[in-house]
PDB file of C-alpha atoms in Angstrom:
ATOM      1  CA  UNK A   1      33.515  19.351   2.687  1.00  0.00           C
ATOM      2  CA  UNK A   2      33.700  16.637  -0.082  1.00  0.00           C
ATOM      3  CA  UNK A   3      37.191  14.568  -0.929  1.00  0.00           C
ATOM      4  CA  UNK A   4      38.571  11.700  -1.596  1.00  0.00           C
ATOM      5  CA  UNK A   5      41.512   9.758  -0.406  1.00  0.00           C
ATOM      6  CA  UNK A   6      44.457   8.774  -2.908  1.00  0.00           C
ATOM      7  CA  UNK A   7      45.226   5.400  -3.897  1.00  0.00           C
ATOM      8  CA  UNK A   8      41.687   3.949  -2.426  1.00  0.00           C
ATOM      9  CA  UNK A   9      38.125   4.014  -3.580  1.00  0.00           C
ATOM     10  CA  UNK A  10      37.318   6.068  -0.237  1.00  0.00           C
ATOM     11  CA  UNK A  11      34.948   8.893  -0.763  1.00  0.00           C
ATOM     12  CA  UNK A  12      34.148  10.971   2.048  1.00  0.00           C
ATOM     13  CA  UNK A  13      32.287  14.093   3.723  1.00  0.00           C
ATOM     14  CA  UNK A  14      33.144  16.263   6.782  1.00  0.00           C
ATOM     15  CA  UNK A  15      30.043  18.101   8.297  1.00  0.00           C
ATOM     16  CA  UNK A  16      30.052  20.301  10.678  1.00  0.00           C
ATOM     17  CA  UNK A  17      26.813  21.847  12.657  1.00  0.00           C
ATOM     18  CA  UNK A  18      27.252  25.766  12.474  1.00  0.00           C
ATOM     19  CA  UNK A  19      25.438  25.892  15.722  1.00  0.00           C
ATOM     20  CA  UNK A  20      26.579  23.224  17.837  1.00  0.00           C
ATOM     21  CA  UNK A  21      30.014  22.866  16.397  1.00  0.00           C
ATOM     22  CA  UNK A  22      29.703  18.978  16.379  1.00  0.00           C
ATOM     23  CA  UNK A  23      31.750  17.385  13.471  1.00  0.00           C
ATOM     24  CA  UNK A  24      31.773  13.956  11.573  1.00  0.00           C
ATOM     25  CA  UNK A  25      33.199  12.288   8.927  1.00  0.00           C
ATOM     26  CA  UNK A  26      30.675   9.677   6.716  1.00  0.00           C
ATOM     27  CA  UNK A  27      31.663   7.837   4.060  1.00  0.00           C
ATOM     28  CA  UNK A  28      30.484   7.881   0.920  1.00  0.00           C
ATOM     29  CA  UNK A  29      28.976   4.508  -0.909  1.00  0.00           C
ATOM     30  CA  UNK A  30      31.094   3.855  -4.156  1.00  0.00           C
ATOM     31  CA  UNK A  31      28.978   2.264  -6.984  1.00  0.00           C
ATOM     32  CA  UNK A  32      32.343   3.555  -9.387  1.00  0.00           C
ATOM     33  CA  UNK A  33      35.440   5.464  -9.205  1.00  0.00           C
ATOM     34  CA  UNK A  34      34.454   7.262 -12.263  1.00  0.00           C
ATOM     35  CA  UNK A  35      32.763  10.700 -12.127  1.00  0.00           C
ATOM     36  CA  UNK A  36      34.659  12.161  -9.112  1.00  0.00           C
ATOM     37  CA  UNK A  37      37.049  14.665 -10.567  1.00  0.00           C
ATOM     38  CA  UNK A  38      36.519  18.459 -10.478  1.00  0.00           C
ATOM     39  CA  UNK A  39      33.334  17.412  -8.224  1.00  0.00           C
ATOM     40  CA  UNK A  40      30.612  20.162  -7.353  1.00  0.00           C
ATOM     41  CA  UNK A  41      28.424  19.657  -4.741  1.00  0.00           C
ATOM     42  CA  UNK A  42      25.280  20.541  -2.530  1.00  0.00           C
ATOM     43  CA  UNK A  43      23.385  19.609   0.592  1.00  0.00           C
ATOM     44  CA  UNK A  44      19.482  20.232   0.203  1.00  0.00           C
ATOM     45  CA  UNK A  45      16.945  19.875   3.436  1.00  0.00           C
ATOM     46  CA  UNK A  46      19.969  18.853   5.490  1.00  0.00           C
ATOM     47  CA  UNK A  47      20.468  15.344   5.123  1.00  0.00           C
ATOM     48  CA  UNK A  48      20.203  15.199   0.863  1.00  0.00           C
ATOM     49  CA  UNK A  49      24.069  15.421  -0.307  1.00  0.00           C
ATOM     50  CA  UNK A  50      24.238  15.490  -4.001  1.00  0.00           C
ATOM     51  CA  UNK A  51      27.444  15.123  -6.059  1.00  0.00           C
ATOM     52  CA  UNK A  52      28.420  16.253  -9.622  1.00  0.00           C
ATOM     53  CA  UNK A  53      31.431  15.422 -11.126  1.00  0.00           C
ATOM     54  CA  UNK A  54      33.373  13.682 -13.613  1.00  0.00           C
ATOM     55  CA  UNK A  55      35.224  14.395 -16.954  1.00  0.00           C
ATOM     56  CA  UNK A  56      33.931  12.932 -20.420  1.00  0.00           C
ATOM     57  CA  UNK A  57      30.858  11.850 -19.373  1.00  0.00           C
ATOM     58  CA  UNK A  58      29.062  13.663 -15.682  1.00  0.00           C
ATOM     59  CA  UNK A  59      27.980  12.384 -13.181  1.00  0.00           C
ATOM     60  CA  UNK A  60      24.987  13.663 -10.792  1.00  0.00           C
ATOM     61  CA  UNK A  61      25.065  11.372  -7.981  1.00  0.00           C
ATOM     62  CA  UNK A  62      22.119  11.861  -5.035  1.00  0.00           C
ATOM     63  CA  UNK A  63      23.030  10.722  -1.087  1.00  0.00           C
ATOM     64  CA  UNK A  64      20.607  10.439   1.618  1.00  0.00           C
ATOM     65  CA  UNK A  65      22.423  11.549   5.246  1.00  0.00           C
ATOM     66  CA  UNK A  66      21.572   9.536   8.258  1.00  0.00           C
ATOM     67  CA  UNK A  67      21.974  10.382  11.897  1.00  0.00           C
ATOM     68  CA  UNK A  68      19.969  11.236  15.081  1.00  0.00           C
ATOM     69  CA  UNK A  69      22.849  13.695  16.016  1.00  0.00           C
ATOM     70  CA  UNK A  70      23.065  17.122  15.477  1.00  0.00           C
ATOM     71  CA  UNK A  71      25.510  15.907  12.505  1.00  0.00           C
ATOM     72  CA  UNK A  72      24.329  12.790   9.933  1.00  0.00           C
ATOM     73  CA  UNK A  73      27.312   9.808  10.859  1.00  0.00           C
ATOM     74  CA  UNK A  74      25.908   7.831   7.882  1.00  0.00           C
ATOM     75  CA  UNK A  75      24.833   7.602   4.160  1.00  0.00           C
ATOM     76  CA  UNK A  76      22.999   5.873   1.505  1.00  0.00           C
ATOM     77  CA  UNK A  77      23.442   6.235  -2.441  1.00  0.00           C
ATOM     78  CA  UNK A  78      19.966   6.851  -3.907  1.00  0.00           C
ATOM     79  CA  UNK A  79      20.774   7.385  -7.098  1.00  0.00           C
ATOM     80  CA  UNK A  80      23.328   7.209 -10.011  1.00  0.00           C
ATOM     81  CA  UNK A  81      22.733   9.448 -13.385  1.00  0.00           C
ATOM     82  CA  UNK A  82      25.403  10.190 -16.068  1.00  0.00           C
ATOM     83  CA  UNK A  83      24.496  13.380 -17.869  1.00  0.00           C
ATOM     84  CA  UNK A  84      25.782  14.835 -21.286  1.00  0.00           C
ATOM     85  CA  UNK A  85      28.367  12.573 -23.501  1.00  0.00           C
ATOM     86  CA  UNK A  86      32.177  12.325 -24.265  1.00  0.00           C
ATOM     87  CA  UNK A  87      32.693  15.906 -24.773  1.00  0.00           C
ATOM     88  CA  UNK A  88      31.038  17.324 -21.981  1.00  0.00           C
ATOM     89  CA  UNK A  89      32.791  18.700 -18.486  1.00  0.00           C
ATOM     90  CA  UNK A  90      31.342  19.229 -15.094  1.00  0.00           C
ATOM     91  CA  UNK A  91      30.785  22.457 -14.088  1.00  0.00           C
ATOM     92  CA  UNK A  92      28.004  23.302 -10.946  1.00  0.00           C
ATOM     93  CA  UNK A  93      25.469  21.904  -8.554  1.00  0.00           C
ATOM     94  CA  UNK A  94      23.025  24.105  -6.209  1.00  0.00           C
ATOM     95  CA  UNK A  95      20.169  23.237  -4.619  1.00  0.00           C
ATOM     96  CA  UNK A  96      17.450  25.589  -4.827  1.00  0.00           C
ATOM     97  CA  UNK A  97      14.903  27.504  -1.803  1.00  0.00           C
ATOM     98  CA  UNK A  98      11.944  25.110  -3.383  1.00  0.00           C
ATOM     99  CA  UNK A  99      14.074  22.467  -3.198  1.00  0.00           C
ATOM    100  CA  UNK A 100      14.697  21.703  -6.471  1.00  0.00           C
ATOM    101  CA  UNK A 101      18.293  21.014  -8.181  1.00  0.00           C
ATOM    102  CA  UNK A 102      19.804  22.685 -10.635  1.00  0.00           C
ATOM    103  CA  UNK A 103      23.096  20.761 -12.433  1.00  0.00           C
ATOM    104  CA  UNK A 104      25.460  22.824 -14.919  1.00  0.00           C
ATOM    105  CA  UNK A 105      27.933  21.260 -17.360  1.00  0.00           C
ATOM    106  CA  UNK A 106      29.506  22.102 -20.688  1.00  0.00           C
ATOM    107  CA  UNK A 107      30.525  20.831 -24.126  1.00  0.00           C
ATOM    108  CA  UNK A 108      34.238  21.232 -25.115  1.00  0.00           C
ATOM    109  CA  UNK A 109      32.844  21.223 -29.169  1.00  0.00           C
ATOM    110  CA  UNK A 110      35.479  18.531 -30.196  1.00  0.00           C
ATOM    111  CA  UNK A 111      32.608  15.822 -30.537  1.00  0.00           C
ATOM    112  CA  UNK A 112      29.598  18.629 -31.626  1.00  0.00           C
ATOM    113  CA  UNK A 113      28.786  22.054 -30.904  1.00  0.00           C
ATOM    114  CA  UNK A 114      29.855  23.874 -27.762  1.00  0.00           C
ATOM    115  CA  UNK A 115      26.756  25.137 -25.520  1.00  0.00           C
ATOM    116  CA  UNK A 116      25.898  24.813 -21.807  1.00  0.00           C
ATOM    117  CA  UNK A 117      23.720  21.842 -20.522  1.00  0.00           C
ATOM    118  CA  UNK A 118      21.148  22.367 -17.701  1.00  0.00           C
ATOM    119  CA  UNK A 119      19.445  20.239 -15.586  1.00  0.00           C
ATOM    120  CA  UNK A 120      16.621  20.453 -13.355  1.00  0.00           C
ATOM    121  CA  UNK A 121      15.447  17.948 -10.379  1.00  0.00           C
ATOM    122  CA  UNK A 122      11.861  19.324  -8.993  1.00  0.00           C
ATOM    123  CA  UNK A 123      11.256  19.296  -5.340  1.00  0.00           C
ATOM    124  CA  UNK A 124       9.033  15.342  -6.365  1.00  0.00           C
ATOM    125  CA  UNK A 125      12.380  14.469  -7.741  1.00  0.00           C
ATOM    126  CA  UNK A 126      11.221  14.380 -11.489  1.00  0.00           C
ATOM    127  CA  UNK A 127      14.590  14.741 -13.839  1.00  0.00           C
ATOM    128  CA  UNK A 128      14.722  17.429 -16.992  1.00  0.00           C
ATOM    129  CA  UNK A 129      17.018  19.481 -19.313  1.00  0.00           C
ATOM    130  CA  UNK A 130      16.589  22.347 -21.477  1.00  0.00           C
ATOM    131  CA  UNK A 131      18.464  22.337 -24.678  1.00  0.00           C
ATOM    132  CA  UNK A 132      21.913  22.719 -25.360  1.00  0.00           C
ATOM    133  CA  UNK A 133      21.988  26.472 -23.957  1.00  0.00           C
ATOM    134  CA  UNK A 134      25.166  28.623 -26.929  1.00  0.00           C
ATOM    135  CA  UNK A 135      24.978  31.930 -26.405  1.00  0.00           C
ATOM    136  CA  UNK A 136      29.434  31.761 -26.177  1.00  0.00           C
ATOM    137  CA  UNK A 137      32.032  29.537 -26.562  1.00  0.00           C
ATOM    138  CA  UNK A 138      32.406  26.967 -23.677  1.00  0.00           C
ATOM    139  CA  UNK A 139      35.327  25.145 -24.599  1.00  0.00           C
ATOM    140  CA  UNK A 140      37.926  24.739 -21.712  1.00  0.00           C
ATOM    141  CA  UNK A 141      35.261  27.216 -19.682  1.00  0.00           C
ATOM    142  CA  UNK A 142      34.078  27.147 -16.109  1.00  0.00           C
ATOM    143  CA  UNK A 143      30.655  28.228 -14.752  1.00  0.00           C
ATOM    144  CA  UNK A 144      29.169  28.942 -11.304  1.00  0.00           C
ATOM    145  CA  UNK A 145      25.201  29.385 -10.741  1.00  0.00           C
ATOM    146  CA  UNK A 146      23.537  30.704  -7.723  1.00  0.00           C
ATOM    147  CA  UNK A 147      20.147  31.835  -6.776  1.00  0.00           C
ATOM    148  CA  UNK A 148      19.741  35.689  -6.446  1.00  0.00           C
ATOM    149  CA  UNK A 149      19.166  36.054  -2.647  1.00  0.00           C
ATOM    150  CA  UNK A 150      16.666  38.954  -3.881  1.00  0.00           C
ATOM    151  CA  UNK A 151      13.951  37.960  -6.155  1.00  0.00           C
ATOM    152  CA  UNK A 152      14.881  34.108  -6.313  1.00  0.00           C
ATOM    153  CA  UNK A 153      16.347  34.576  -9.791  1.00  0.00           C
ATOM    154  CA  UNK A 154      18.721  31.835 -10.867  1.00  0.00           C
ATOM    155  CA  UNK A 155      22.263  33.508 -12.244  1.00  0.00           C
ATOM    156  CA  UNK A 156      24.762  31.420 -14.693  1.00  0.00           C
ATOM    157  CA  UNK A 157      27.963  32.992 -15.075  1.00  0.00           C
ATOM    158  CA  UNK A 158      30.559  31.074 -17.266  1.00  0.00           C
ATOM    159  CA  UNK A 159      33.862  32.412 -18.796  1.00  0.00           C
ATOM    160  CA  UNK A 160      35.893  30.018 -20.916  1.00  0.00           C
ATOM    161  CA  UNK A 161      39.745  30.234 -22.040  1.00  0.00           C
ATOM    162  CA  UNK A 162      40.893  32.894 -24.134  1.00  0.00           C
ATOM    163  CA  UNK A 163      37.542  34.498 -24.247  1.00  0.00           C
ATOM    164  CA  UNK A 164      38.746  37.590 -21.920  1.00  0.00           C
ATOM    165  CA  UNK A 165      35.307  38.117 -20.387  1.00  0.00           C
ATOM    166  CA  UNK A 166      32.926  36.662 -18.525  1.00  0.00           C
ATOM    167  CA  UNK A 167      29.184  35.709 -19.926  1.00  0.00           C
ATOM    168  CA  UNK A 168      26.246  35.326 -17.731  1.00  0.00           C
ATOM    169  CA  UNK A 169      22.632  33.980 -18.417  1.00  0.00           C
ATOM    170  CA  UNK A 170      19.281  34.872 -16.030  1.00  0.00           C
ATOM    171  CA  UNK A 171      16.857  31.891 -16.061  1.00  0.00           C
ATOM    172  CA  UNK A 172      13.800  31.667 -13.664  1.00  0.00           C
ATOM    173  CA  UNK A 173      12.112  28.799 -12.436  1.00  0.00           C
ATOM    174  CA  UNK A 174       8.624  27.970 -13.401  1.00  0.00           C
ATOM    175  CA  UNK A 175       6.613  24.918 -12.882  1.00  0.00           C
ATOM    176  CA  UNK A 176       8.370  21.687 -13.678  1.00  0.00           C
ATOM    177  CA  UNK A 177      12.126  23.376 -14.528  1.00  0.00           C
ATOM    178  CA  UNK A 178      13.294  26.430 -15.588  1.00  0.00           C
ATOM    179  CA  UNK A 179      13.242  29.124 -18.114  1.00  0.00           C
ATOM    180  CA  UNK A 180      16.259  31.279 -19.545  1.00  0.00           C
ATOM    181  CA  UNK A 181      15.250  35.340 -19.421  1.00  0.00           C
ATOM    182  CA  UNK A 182      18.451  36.737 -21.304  1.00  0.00           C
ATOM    183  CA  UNK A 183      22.264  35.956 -21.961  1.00  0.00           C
ATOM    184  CA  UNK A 184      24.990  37.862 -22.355  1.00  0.00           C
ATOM    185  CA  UNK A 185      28.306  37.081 -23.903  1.00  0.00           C
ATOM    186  CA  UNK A 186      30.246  39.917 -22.550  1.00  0.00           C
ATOM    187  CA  UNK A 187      28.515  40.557 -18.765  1.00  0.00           C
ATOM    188  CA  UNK A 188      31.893  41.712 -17.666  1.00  0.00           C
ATOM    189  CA  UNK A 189      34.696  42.979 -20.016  1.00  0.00           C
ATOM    190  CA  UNK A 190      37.811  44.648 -19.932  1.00  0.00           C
ATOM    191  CA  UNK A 191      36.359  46.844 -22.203  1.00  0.00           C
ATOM    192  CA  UNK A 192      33.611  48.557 -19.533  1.00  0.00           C
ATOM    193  CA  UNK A 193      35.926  48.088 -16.454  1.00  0.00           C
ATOM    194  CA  UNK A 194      39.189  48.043 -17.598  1.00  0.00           C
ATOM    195  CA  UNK A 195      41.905  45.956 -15.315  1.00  0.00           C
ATOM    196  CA  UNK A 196      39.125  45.200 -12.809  1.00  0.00           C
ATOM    197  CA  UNK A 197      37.685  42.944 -15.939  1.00  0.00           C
ATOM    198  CA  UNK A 198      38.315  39.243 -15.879  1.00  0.00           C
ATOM    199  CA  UNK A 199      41.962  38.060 -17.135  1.00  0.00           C
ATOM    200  CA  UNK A 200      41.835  37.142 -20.312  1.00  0.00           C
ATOM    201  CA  UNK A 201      43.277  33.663 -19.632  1.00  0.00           C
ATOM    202  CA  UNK A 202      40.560  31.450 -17.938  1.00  0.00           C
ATOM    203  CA  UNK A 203      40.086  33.118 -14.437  1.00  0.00           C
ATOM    204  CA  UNK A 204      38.664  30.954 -11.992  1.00  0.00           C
ATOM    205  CA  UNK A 205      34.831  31.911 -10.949  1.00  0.00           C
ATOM    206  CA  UNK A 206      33.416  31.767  -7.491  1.00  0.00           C
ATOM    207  CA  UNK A 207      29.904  33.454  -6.524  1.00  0.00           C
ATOM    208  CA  UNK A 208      28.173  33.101  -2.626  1.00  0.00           C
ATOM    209  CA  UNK A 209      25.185  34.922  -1.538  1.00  0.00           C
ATOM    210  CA  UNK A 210      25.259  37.667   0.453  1.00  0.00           C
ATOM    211  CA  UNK A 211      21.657  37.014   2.267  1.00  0.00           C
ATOM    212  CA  UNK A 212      22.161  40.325   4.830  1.00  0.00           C
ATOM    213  CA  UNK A 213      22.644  42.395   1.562  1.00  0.00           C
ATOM    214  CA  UNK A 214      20.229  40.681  -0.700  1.00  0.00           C
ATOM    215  CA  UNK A 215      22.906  40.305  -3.522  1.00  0.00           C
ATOM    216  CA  UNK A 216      25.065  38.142  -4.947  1.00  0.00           C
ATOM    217  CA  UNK A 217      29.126  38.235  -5.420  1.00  0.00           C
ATOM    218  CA  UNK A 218      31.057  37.081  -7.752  1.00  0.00           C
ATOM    219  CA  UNK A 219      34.762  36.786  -7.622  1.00  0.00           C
ATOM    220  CA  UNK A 220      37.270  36.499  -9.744  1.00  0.00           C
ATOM    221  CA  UNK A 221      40.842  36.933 -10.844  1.00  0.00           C
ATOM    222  CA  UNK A 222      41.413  40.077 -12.451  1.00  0.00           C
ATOM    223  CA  UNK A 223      42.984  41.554 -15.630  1.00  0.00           C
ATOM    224  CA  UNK A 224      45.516  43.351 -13.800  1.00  0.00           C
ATOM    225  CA  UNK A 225      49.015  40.931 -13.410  1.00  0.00           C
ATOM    226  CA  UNK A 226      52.654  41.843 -11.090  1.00  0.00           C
ATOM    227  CA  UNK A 227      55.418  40.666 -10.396  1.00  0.00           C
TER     228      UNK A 227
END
């Protein structure tokens, strides 16, 4: 679990062993304060933590854990990078069964056009992005990627405000990054499934792997509102 403290420049992580139960807390190294809002994160191989967040301009920041413990008790800042421009928000951060990472952010389209930005860090650590991916609007939008449990596929889903449905894009990863299959604006409606469709006002977006069912989920809040 990533946070931060208020007030201070302290930027932390609790890990926890799922099999031993042993805990710890390990700071972060600063190099800025900047690019720590609405942060996304992922650990890869165990002891690689890396970081996405930031407003205006991202930032993908890489940690090495250290520890001879069942949990790491220390960590190192390997790298730094600031992705996309002014306009662009974070979004996600996964790391991939080869290893590899993939980064997701978006342009608002007050400073150019709206579109999702992709990045890709191969298992050697080599840095790319496709082009601006616009296949809908992204402005005030959230997005959540995963990696199809199944077949290995790599699923984008992204829904931004006052769109009333939620767009999704299938990419695959080949040698040295990845490549997009298909998109679709309107992957879930309100049209097809009624009040079970996303609300039309910016729902939040969550998706985890179900590994025992070979699937993924994706939740969401729903078109249908009480009081």
């Amino acid at each position: 679990l990533l946070y931060w403290e208020d007030f201070t420049s302290r930027r932390a992580a609790f890990l926890r062993d799922e099999t031993t139960g042993a805990t710890s807390y390990v700071d972060l190294p600063v190099d800025s304060t900047d690019g720590w809002g609405n942060a996304s994160y992922t650990l890869s191989g165990g002891h690689d933590l890396w970081v996405l967040g930031g407003g205006n301009v991202v930032w993908l920041r890489h940690y090495a854990l250290d520890g001879a413990g069942a949990v790491p008790t220390s960590a190192r800042l390997l790298s730094a990078q600031q992705l996309g421009d002014a306009d662009s928000r974070v979004d996600d951060v996964i790391s991939l069964a080869s290893g590899a990472i993939v980064v997701v952010w978006h342009q608002q389209g007050s400073a150019g056009p709206q579109g999702l930005g992709i990045g890709y860090v191969s298992p050697a650590g080599a840095w790319s992005a496709m082009p601006l991916l616009q296949f809908m609007p992204t402005r005030s939008s959230k997005s959540v990627v995963a990696q199809h449990p199944a077949d290995g596929s790599i699923w984008l889903f992204n829904d931004p405000d006052a769109w009333g449905q939620i767009g999704a894009a299938h990419l695959t990863e080949v040698a040295g990054g990845l490549r997009v299959d298909w998109t679709d604006a309107g992957f879930l409606t309100t049209n097809v499934y009624g009040t079970s469709g996303p609300d039309p006002e910016n729902p939040d977006l969550a998706v985890a792997r179900d590994m025992s069912a070979g699937q993924l989920v994706l939740a969401y809040q729903s078109a249908e509102r009480r009081i």
